[in-house]
CSV table of C-alpha atoms in Angstrom, one decimal:
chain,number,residue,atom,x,y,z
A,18,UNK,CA,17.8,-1.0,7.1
A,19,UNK,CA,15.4,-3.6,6.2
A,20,UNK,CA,13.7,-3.5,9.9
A,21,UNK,CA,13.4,0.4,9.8
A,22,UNK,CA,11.2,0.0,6.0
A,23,UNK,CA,9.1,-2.4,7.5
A,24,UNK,CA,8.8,0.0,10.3
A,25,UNK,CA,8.0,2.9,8.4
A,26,UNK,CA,5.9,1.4,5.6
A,27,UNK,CA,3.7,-0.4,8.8
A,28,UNK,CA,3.5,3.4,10.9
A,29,UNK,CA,2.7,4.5,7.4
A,30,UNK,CA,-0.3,1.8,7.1
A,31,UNK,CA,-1.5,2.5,10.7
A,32,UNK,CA,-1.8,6.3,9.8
A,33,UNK,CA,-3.3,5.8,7.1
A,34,UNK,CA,-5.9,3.6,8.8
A,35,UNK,CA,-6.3,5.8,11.6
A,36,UNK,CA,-6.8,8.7,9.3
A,37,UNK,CA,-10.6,8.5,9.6
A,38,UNK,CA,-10.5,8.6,13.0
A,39,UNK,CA,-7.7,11.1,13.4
A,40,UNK,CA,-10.4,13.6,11.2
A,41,UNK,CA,-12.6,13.4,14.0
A,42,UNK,CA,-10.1,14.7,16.6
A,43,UNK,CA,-10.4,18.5,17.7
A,44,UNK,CA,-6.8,18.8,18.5
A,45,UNK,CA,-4.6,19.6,15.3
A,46,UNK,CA,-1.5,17.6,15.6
A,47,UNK,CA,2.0,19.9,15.0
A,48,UNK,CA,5.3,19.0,14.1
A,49,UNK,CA,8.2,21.2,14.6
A,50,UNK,CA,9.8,22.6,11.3
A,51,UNK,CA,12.3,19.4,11.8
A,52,UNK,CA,9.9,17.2,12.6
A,53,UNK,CA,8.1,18.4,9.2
A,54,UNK,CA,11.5,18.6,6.9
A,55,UNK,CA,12.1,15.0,7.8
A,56,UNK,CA,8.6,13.9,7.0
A,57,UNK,CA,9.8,15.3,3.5
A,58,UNK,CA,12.9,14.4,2.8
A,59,UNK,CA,12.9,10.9,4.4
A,60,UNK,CA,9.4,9.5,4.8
A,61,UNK,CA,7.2,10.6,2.2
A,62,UNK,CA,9.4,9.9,-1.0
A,63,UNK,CA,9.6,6.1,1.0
A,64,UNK,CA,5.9,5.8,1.3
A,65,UNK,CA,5.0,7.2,-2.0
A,66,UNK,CA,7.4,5.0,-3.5
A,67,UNK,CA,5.4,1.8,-1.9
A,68,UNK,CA,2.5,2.6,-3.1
A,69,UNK,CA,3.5,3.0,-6.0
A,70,UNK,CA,5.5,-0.3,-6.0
A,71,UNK,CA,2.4,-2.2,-4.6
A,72,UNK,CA,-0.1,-0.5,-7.6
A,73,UNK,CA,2.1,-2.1,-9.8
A,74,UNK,CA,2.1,-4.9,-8.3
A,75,UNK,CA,-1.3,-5.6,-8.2
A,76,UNK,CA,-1.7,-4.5,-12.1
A,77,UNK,CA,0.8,-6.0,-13.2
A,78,UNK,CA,0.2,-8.8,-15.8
A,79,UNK,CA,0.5,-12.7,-15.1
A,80,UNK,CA,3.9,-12.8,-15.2
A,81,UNK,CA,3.9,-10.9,-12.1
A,82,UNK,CA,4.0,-12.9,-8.9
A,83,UNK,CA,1.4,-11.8,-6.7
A,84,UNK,CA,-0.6,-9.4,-9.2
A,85,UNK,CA,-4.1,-10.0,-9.8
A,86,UNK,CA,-4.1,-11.3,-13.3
A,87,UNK,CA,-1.2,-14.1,-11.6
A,88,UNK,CA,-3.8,-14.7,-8.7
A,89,UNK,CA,-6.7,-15.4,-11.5
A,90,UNK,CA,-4.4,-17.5,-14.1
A,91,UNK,CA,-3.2,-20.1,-11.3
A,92,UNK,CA,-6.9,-20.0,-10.3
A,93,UNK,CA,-7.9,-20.7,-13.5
A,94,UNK,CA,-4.9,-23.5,-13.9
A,95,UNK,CA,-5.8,-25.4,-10.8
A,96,UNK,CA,-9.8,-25.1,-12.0
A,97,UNK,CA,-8.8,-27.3,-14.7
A,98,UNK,CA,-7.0,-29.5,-12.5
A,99,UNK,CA,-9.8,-30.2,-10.8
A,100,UNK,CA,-8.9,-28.2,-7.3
A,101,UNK,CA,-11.8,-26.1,-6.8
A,102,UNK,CA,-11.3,-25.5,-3.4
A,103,UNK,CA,-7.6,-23.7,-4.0
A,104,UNK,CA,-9.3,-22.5,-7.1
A,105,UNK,CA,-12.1,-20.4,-5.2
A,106,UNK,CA,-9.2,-19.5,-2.4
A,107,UNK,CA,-7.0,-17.8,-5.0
A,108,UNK,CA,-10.2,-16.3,-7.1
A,109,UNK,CA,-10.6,-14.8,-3.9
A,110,UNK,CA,-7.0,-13.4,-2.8
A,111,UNK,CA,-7.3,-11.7,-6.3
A,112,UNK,CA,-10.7,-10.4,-5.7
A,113,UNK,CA,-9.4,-9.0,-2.4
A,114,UNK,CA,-6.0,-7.6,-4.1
A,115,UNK,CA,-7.9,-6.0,-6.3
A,116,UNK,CA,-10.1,-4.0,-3.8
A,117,UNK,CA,-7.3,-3.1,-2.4
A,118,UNK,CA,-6.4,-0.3,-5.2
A,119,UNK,CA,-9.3,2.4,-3.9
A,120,UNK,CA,-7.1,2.0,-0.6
A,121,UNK,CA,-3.6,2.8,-2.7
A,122,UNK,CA,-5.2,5.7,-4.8
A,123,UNK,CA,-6.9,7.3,-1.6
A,124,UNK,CA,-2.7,7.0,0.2
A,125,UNK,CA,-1.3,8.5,-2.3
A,126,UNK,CA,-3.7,11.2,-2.3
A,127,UNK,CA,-3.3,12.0,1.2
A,128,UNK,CA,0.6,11.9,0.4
A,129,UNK,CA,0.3,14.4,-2.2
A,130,UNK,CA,-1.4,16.4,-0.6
A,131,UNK,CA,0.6,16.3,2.3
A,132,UNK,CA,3.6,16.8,0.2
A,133,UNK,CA,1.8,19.8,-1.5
A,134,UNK,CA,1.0,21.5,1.8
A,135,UNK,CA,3.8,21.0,3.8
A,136,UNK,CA,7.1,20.4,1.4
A,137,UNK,CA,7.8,23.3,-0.5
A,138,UNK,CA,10.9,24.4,-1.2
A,139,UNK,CA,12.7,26.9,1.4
A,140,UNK,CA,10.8,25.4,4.2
């Protein structure tokens, strides 16, 4: 079960990458109505979920292994330890992380809008 998340969640990443260039496509791509019905029921509610796991993630306070605010205070501790070099490598995972949030918000967009399209009930 764990290998078919990772699965999904990294099709899920490559579509969303590729979205730009799927835009630019003249060919609409069709699903059947099964094809569709499982988007809904099984992959959307996984990959809204994630994003909205990793948002939290990222936001989360310093506490939070791998948010932002963590990234910054162990930059910040090893700064005053007189690491510089790991403190400037981990001032810029956070900086990184933290771009990464347009990414999420623009996701989840697409996958409500997807979901308002395409899922509604009796289909």
């Amino acid at each position: 079960m764990l290998k078919q998340t990772i699965a999904a969640c990294l099709t899920a990443a490559g579509l969303i990458a590729l979205a730009p260039a799927a835009s630019a496509q003249t060919n609409p791509i069709t699903l059947s109505p099964e094809e569709s019905q499982q988007l809904c029921t099984e992959w959307l509610p996984k990959l809204t979920e994630r994003t909205a796991k990793l948002t939290d993630r990222i936001n989360g306070g310093p506490e939070i292994r791998g948010s932002v605010a963590n990234l910054k205070a162990r930059a910040e501790d090893q700064r005053k330890k007189g690491h510089n070099d790991t403190a400037d490598r981990l001032q810029k995972r956070a900086d990184k992380r933290s771009g990464r949030l347009p990414e999420l918000a623009a996701a989840k967009q697409k996958l409500d809008a997807f979901a308002g399209a395409h899922c509604k009930a009796g289909k």
